[in-house]
Short mmCIF file of C-alpha atoms in Angstrom, two decimals:
data_model
loop_
_atom_site.label_atom_id
_atom_site.label_comp_id
_atom_site.label_asym_id
_atom_site.label_seq_id
_atom_site.Cartn_x
_atom_site.Cartn_y
_atom_site.Cartn_z
CA MET C 1 -10.07 -13.69 19.42
CA ARG C 2 -12.19 -10.99 17.79
CA ILE C 3 -10.34 -8.21 15.97
CA LEU C 4 -11.96 -5.11 14.47
CA HIS C 5 -9.99 -3.29 11.76
CA VAL C 6 -10.86 0.35 11.03
CA VAL C 7 -9.73 1.77 7.68
CA ASN C 8 -10.52 4.89 5.66
CA ASP C 9 -11.70 3.27 2.42
CA ALA C 10 -11.99 -0.03 0.61
CA ASP C 11 -9.91 0.91 -2.41
CA THR C 12 -6.67 -0.79 -3.34
CA GLY C 13 -3.83 0.12 -1.00
CA GLY C 14 -1.23 -1.28 1.34
CA ALA C 15 -3.41 -0.99 4.45
CA GLN C 16 -6.36 -2.72 2.81
CA THR C 17 -4.20 -5.51 1.41
CA LEU C 18 -2.64 -6.08 4.83
CA ILE C 19 -6.10 -6.29 6.43
CA GLU C 20 -7.19 -8.80 3.79
CA ALA C 21 -4.12 -10.96 4.44
CA LEU C 22 -4.60 -10.88 8.22
CA ALA C 23 -8.26 -11.81 7.81
CA GLN C 24 -7.44 -14.72 5.51
CA ARG C 25 -5.00 -16.13 8.06
CA ARG C 26 -7.14 -15.92 11.18
CA GLY C 27 -7.52 -19.01 13.33
CA PRO C 28 -10.61 -21.23 13.09
CA GLN C 29 -12.04 -19.76 16.31
CA ASP C 30 -11.09 -16.16 15.49
CA GLU C 31 -13.22 -13.42 13.97
CA VAL C 32 -12.05 -10.49 11.87
CA HIS C 33 -14.45 -7.58 11.41
CA ILE C 34 -13.81 -4.49 9.27
CA LEU C 35 -15.24 -0.98 9.56
CA VAL C 36 -14.72 1.21 6.47
CA LEU C 37 -15.23 4.95 7.01
CA LEU C 38 -16.34 5.62 3.41
CA GLY C 39 -18.51 3.40 1.18
CA ARG C 40 -17.76 0.34 -0.92
CA GLY C 41 -14.63 0.48 -3.05
CA GLY C 42 -12.56 -1.46 -5.52
CA LEU C 43 -11.34 -3.96 -2.92
CA SER C 44 -14.71 -4.49 -1.21
CA ASP C 45 -15.40 -7.88 -2.78
CA ARG C 46 -12.06 -9.23 -1.60
CA LEU C 47 -12.39 -7.78 1.89
CA GLU C 48 -15.92 -9.13 2.25
CA ALA C 49 -14.74 -12.59 1.15
CA ALA C 50 -11.87 -12.58 3.66
CA ALA C 51 -13.48 -11.06 6.77
CA THR C 52 -16.24 -12.20 9.10
CA THR C 53 -18.17 -8.97 8.47
CA VAL C 54 -17.55 -5.66 6.70
CA ASP C 55 -19.50 -2.51 7.59
CA TYR C 56 -19.46 0.89 5.88
CA VAL C 57 -20.05 4.21 7.63
CA GLY C 58 -20.70 6.02 4.35
CA MET C 59 -18.80 9.20 5.20
CA SER C 60 -17.61 11.59 2.50
CA ARG C 61 -13.97 12.59 2.11
CA LYS C 62 -14.89 16.17 3.05
CA GLU C 63 -16.34 15.33 6.46
CA VAL C 64 -14.21 16.83 9.22
CA LEU C 65 -15.89 15.55 12.38
CA PRO C 66 -15.90 11.73 12.69
CA ALA C 67 -18.93 11.58 14.99
CA ARG C 68 -20.84 9.13 12.79
CA ALA C 69 -17.82 6.85 12.57
CA SER C 70 -17.37 6.88 16.35
CA VAL C 71 -20.99 5.88 16.91
CA HIS C 72 -20.68 3.10 14.34
CA LEU C 73 -17.42 1.85 15.87
CA LEU C 74 -18.88 1.80 19.37
CA ARG C 75 -21.90 -0.17 18.15
CA LEU C 76 -19.73 -2.79 16.42
CA VAL C 77 -17.45 -3.24 19.43
CA ARG C 78 -20.47 -4.03 21.58
CA LYS C 79 -22.28 -6.13 18.96
CA HIS C 80 -19.33 -8.40 18.16
CA LYS C 81 -17.70 -8.33 21.63
CA ILE C 82 -14.46 -7.13 20.07
CA ASP C 83 -11.19 -7.87 21.89
CA VAL C 84 -8.84 -5.48 20.03
CA VAL C 85 -9.47 -2.49 17.72
CA HIS C 86 -6.79 -2.09 15.02
CA SER C 87 -6.86 1.13 12.98
CA HIS C 88 -5.04 1.94 9.74
CA LEU C 89 -4.44 5.39 8.20
CA HIS C 90 -4.78 8.62 10.07
CA GLN C 91 -8.48 9.41 9.91
CA SER C 92 -9.19 5.90 11.19
CA ASP C 93 -6.54 6.29 13.89
CA LEU C 94 -8.30 9.44 15.06
CA VAL C 95 -11.65 7.62 15.22
CA ASN C 96 -10.06 4.77 17.17
CA ALA C 97 -8.37 7.15 19.59
CA ILE C 98 -11.38 9.32 20.45
CA THR C 99 -14.06 6.60 20.64
CA PRO C 100 -14.61 5.40 24.24
CA HIS C 101 -14.96 1.73 23.30
CA GLY C 102 -12.90 0.47 26.23
CA ARG C 103 -10.88 -2.03 24.18
CA PRO C 104 -7.11 -2.17 23.57
CA ARG C 105 -6.10 0.02 20.64
CA ILE C 106 -3.42 -0.67 18.03
CA SER C 107 -2.49 1.41 15.00
CA THR C 108 -0.28 0.68 12.01
CA GLN C 109 1.58 3.64 10.53
CA HIS C 110 1.58 3.11 6.74
CA ALA C 111 3.00 6.43 5.45
CA GLY C 112 6.67 7.33 5.31
CA GLU C 113 6.15 10.97 4.32
CA ASP C 114 3.36 13.54 4.37
CA ALA C 115 1.00 12.32 1.66
CA SER C 116 -2.05 14.29 2.79
CA SER C 117 -4.45 14.71 -0.12
CA SER C 118 -6.18 17.76 1.42
CA LYS C 119 -6.08 20.18 4.33
CA VAL C 120 -8.68 18.03 6.07
CA ALA C 121 -6.50 14.93 5.72
CA HIS C 122 -3.45 16.82 6.96
CA ALA C 123 -5.37 18.11 9.98
CA ALA C 124 -6.62 14.59 10.72
CA TRP C 125 -3.05 13.30 10.63
CA LYS C 126 -1.87 15.99 13.04
CA ALA C 127 -4.79 15.29 15.35
CA ALA C 128 -4.16 11.53 15.21
CA GLY C 129 -0.56 12.19 16.18
CA LYS C 130 -1.57 14.29 19.16
CA MET C 131 -4.02 11.61 20.28
CA SER C 132 -1.64 8.69 19.71
CA PHE C 133 -0.86 8.50 23.43
CA ARG C 134 -4.22 6.71 23.69
CA MET C 135 -2.90 3.81 21.60
CA ASP C 136 -1.81 0.77 23.55
CA GLN C 137 0.52 -0.17 20.70
CA MET C 138 1.66 1.35 17.43
CA VAL C 139 3.42 -0.47 14.59
CA ALA C 140 5.27 0.98 11.60
CA CYS C 141 5.31 -0.77 8.23
CA SER C 142 8.84 0.50 7.52
CA PRO C 143 11.61 2.55 9.17
CA SER C 144 10.56 5.73 7.35
CA ALA C 145 6.99 5.26 8.57
CA ARG C 146 8.28 5.20 12.13
CA ASN C 147 10.61 8.16 11.61
CA ILE C 148 7.89 10.50 10.36
CA THR C 149 5.95 10.23 13.61
CA ALA C 150 8.38 12.68 15.20
CA GLU C 151 7.67 15.24 12.45
CA PHE C 152 3.95 15.01 13.13
CA GLY C 153 4.30 15.35 16.88
CA TYR C 154 3.18 11.86 17.80
CA THR C 155 2.74 11.44 21.53
CA PHE C 156 3.31 7.66 21.31
CA PRO C 157 7.06 7.09 21.81
CA PRO C 158 8.72 5.96 18.55
CA GLU C 159 11.20 3.79 20.43
CA LYS C 160 8.25 1.60 21.48
CA MET C 161 7.00 1.27 17.90
CA PRO C 162 8.19 -1.98 16.26
CA VAL C 163 8.66 -2.21 12.51
CA ILE C 164 6.67 -5.02 10.89
CA PHE C 165 7.12 -5.00 7.15
CA ASN C 166 3.92 -5.44 5.20
CA GLY C 167 4.15 -8.98 3.89
CA THR C 168 2.51 -10.84 1.08
CA THR C 169 1.97 -14.41 -0.07
CA VAL C 170 5.19 -15.75 -1.55
CA THR C 171 4.93 -18.17 -4.45
CA GLN C 172 6.78 -21.49 -4.41
CA ALA C 173 9.08 -20.26 -7.18
CA PRO C 174 9.41 -17.19 -9.40
CA SER C 175 6.69 -17.04 -12.03
CA PRO C 176 7.87 -17.72 -15.61
CA ASN C 177 9.45 -14.79 -17.41
CA PRO C 178 6.79 -13.59 -19.90
CA GLY C 179 9.36 -11.76 -22.02
CA GLY C 180 8.41 -8.58 -23.81
CA GLN C 181 8.69 -4.98 -22.63
CA LEU C 182 5.46 -4.40 -20.73
CA LEU C 183 5.92 -2.19 -17.67
CA LEU C 184 3.27 -2.15 -14.96
CA HIS C 185 2.40 0.70 -12.59
CA LEU C 186 0.03 0.05 -9.68
CA ALA C 187 -1.01 3.11 -7.66
CA ARG C 188 -4.02 5.30 -7.07
CA PHE C 189 -4.20 8.72 -8.72
CA ALA C 190 -2.72 11.03 -6.09
CA PRO C 191 0.02 13.69 -6.20
CA PRO C 192 2.66 11.64 -4.29
CA LYS C 193 2.45 8.86 -6.91
CA ASP C 194 3.71 11.40 -9.48
CA HIS C 195 1.99 10.15 -12.60
CA ARG C 196 3.38 13.10 -14.54
CA ASN C 197 6.92 11.95 -13.76
CA LEU C 198 5.90 8.41 -14.73
CA LEU C 199 4.60 9.48 -18.13
CA GLU C 200 7.60 11.72 -18.81
CA THR C 201 9.77 8.72 -18.00
CA MET C 202 7.79 6.54 -20.39
CA ALA C 203 8.16 9.09 -23.18
CA ARG C 204 11.93 8.85 -22.84
CA VAL C 205 11.83 5.05 -22.63
CA HIS C 206 9.61 4.73 -25.68
CA ALA C 207 11.98 6.86 -27.74
CA GLN C 208 14.71 4.29 -27.07
CA HIS C 209 12.51 1.19 -26.98
CA PRO C 210 9.58 1.55 -29.43
CA GLN C 211 8.13 -1.82 -28.37
CA ALA C 212 7.86 -0.80 -24.71
CA ARG C 213 4.37 -0.38 -23.29
CA LEU C 214 3.02 0.82 -19.93
CA LEU C 215 -0.12 -0.40 -18.15
CA CYS C 216 -1.27 1.85 -15.30
CA ALA C 217 -3.89 0.62 -12.83
CA GLY C 218 -5.31 2.03 -9.63
CA ASN C 219 -8.19 4.03 -8.23
CA GLY C 220 -8.77 7.06 -10.46
CA VAL C 221 -6.26 5.90 -13.06
CA ASP C 222 -8.70 5.27 -15.89
CA GLU C 223 -9.79 6.67 -19.24
CA ALA C 224 -12.22 9.02 -17.48
CA ASN C 225 -9.26 10.92 -16.00
CA THR C 226 -8.90 13.92 -18.30
CA GLN C 227 -5.61 15.01 -16.72
CA LEU C 228 -3.96 11.67 -17.47
CA ARG C 229 -5.36 11.56 -20.99
CA THR C 230 -4.10 15.08 -21.66
CA TRP C 231 -0.60 14.23 -20.44
CA ARG C 232 -0.56 11.03 -22.49
CA THR C 233 -1.45 12.86 -25.70
CA GLU C 234 0.88 15.77 -24.95
CA LEU C 235 3.81 13.36 -24.54
CA GLY C 236 2.99 11.34 -27.66
CA LEU C 237 2.04 8.22 -25.72
CA ASP C 238 -1.38 7.44 -27.22
CA GLY C 239 -1.36 3.72 -27.98
CA VAL C 240 1.64 3.24 -25.70
CA VAL C 241 0.13 3.81 -22.25
CA GLU C 242 -3.12 2.24 -21.05
CA PHE C 243 -5.13 3.40 -18.02
CA ALA C 244 -7.00 0.41 -16.60
CA GLY C 245 -8.53 1.82 -13.40
CA THR C 246 -9.04 -0.35 -10.35
CA ILE C 247 -8.24 -4.00 -10.99
CA THR C 248 -8.79 -7.09 -8.85
CA ASN C 249 -6.63 -9.54 -10.84
CA VAL C 250 -3.36 -8.03 -9.62
CA ARG C 251 -1.40 -11.29 -9.64
CA GLU C 252 -2.43 -12.00 -13.23
CA LYS C 253 -1.17 -8.59 -14.35
CA LEU C 254 2.09 -9.04 -12.43
CA ARG C 255 2.75 -12.30 -14.26
CA GLN C 256 2.25 -10.60 -17.63
CA ALA C 257 4.72 -7.76 -16.98
CA ALA C 258 8.46 -7.48 -17.41
CA ALA C 259 8.86 -5.15 -14.42
CA LEU C 260 6.89 -3.03 -11.95
CA ILE C 261 7.72 0.66 -11.89
CA PHE C 262 7.15 3.37 -9.27
CA ALA C 263 7.67 7.09 -9.93
CA SER C 264 6.54 8.33 -6.50
CA TYR C 265 8.05 11.19 -4.55
CA ASN C 266 6.35 9.91 -1.40
CA GLU C 267 6.09 6.27 -0.30
CA ALA C 268 6.59 4.06 2.72
CA LEU C 269 6.85 0.47 1.49
CA PRO C 270 4.30 -0.12 -1.31
CA MET C 271 2.35 -3.34 -0.99
CA ALA C 272 2.12 -3.60 -4.79
CA GLY C 273 5.90 -3.80 -4.92
CA LEU C 274 5.96 -6.56 -2.34
CA GLU C 275 3.40 -8.52 -4.35
CA ALA C 276 5.57 -8.02 -7.44
CA ILE C 277 8.77 -9.40 -5.97
CA SER C 278 6.85 -12.32 -4.45
CA GLU C 279 6.21 -13.37 -8.07
CA GLY C 280 9.83 -12.72 -9.02
CA LEU C 281 8.94 -9.50 -10.85
CA PRO C 282 11.76 -6.92 -10.56
CA VAL C 283 10.88 -3.47 -9.20
CA ILE C 284 12.22 -0.25 -10.72
CA THR C 285 11.56 2.67 -8.39
CA THR C 286 12.46 6.02 -6.99
CA ARG C 287 14.09 6.09 -3.56
CA ALA C 288 11.01 7.63 -1.95
CA GLY C 289 10.59 6.38 1.60
CA ASP C 290 11.76 2.78 1.82
CA ALA C 291 10.77 1.76 -1.71
CA ALA C 292 14.38 0.93 -2.57
CA PHE C 293 14.17 -1.99 -0.12
CA MET C 294 12.31 -3.85 -2.89
CA THR C 295 15.08 -3.56 -5.48
CA VAL C 296 17.82 -6.11 -6.11
CA ASP C 297 20.32 -3.99 -8.03
CA GLU C 298 21.57 -0.45 -7.47
CA HIS C 299 20.64 0.49 -11.05
CA LEU C 300 16.94 -0.04 -10.26
CA ALA C 301 16.55 2.73 -7.63
CA VAL C 302 16.88 6.43 -8.50
CA PRO C 303 16.08 9.83 -6.95
CA PRO C 304 12.45 11.04 -7.01
CA ARG C 305 11.22 13.65 -9.48
CA ASP C 306 13.94 12.82 -12.03
CA PRO C 307 12.44 11.30 -15.20
CA ASP C 308 15.85 11.13 -16.87
CA ALA C 309 17.21 8.99 -14.04
CA LEU C 310 14.12 6.78 -13.94
CA ALA C 311 14.21 6.33 -17.72
CA ALA C 312 17.89 5.38 -17.48
CA ALA C 313 16.99 2.72 -14.90
CA VAL C 314 14.31 1.31 -17.19
CA ASP C 315 16.71 1.39 -20.14
CA TRP C 316 19.31 -0.50 -18.09
CA PHE C 317 16.75 -3.17 -17.27
CA LEU C 318 15.41 -3.51 -20.81
CA THR C 319 18.93 -4.00 -22.18
CA ARG C 320 19.75 -6.96 -19.92
CA THR C 321 20.20 -10.37 -21.51
CA PRO C 322 17.52 -13.01 -20.86
CA GLU C 323 19.92 -14.74 -18.48
CA GLN C 324 20.50 -11.52 -16.56
CA VAL C 325 16.76 -10.88 -16.34
CA ASP C 326 16.27 -14.38 -14.96
CA ASP C 327 18.90 -13.64 -12.31
CA LEU C 328 17.07 -10.43 -11.34
CA ARG C 329 13.80 -12.32 -11.14
CA GLN C 330 15.32 -15.02 -8.94
CA ALA C 331 16.91 -12.42 -6.66
CA SER C 332 13.60 -10.54 -6.35
CA TRP C 333 11.78 -13.71 -5.36
CA GLU C 334 14.47 -14.64 -2.82
CA LEU C 335 14.25 -11.14 -1.30
CA SER C 336 10.49 -11.54 -0.86
CA HIS C 337 10.86 -15.00 0.64
CA ARG C 338 13.51 -13.80 3.08
CA ASP C 339 12.11 -10.47 4.26
CA PHE C 340 8.47 -10.02 3.24
CA ASP C 341 6.57 -13.26 3.88
CA ILE C 342 3.06 -12.43 5.12
CA ASN C 343 3.06 -15.45 7.40
CA ARG C 344 5.83 -13.90 9.50
CA ALA C 345 4.00 -10.57 9.63
CA THR C 346 0.79 -12.34 10.68
CA GLU C 347 2.56 -14.17 13.49
CA ARG C 348 3.92 -10.90 14.87
CA TYR C 349 0.55 -9.14 14.71
CA MET C 350 -1.18 -12.10 16.36
CA ALA C 351 1.35 -12.01 19.19
CA ILE C 352 0.60 -8.31 19.73
CA TYR C 353 -3.15 -8.96 19.69
CA ARG C 354 -2.78 -11.69 22.31
CA ASP C 355 -0.64 -9.49 24.54
CA LEU C 356 -3.10 -6.61 24.31
CA ALA C 357 -6.18 -8.77 24.86
CA HIS C 358 -4.70 -10.40 27.95
CA SER C 359 -3.05 -7.33 29.46
#
């Protein structure tokens, strides 16, 4: 079977990580091709290693009309004799829907709330929703991702949209507890990730726990970001918070941290959180979207946009005994093993591909 994935960019994100995992688990006779609307990104090396081929349209984020992407998509479908076209994220869904490639179409809905970064992105989402009747199948990565389709006027019926949780590789056992008070935040620099709330939270945490440190990684989250540097200095966090930018050694960083933290006001089900619990790393998060699904204690999930509440959750975690932390780590790993194993997600997607290809 020959699957073509269409995705907006090749930066770190849940959609890109899912595509990588599906490509890595393809059968020996299968092919997985990827079309990226923009250029190379932070995850390009990994995607290129996992897939049969990766092509880049080279669009800019300001382009409104996806004509170039449609031409590129049509050419790849014919060149590789594609059986199914699977799009991720709304601009890519729109390209998939309007291109007359004649192949079955599937889309995965990755967002649980409106996270449009611009008016162009918002318009593309609305247009993708109106054109979703052209999809042969749609999948949601979480219940909130399915629920929002009604808000955006999707013409594909939500009752026919199964939920397949984004999965990840689960380790054989929780990774060893590294100790310490290093918190890790993995997210691109975008308003819904609420980095201001994150840093305000860390200022409160550091006042109570002077040894606590925060490592932030993600596209645009680096020392060149003047807004982040200004906030860090303003809140007295120089030397406490590090901005590492895009990283490829995610698992290594997860194993070095005490916990993963999310401060978002908009999420669906973050792939970074699923990777964390697969290592036994507890997640402390806001209740944005379905992020609370990744937590193993009620103290670890709090309302969005409330740095006092998020700081209290971190304080609760940092004051646990080593034995209690080990229990939280074991529970996190068991949650991942039970509900978020990528092998189960792959099996469900492969079944959909087969049904579409043979229908």
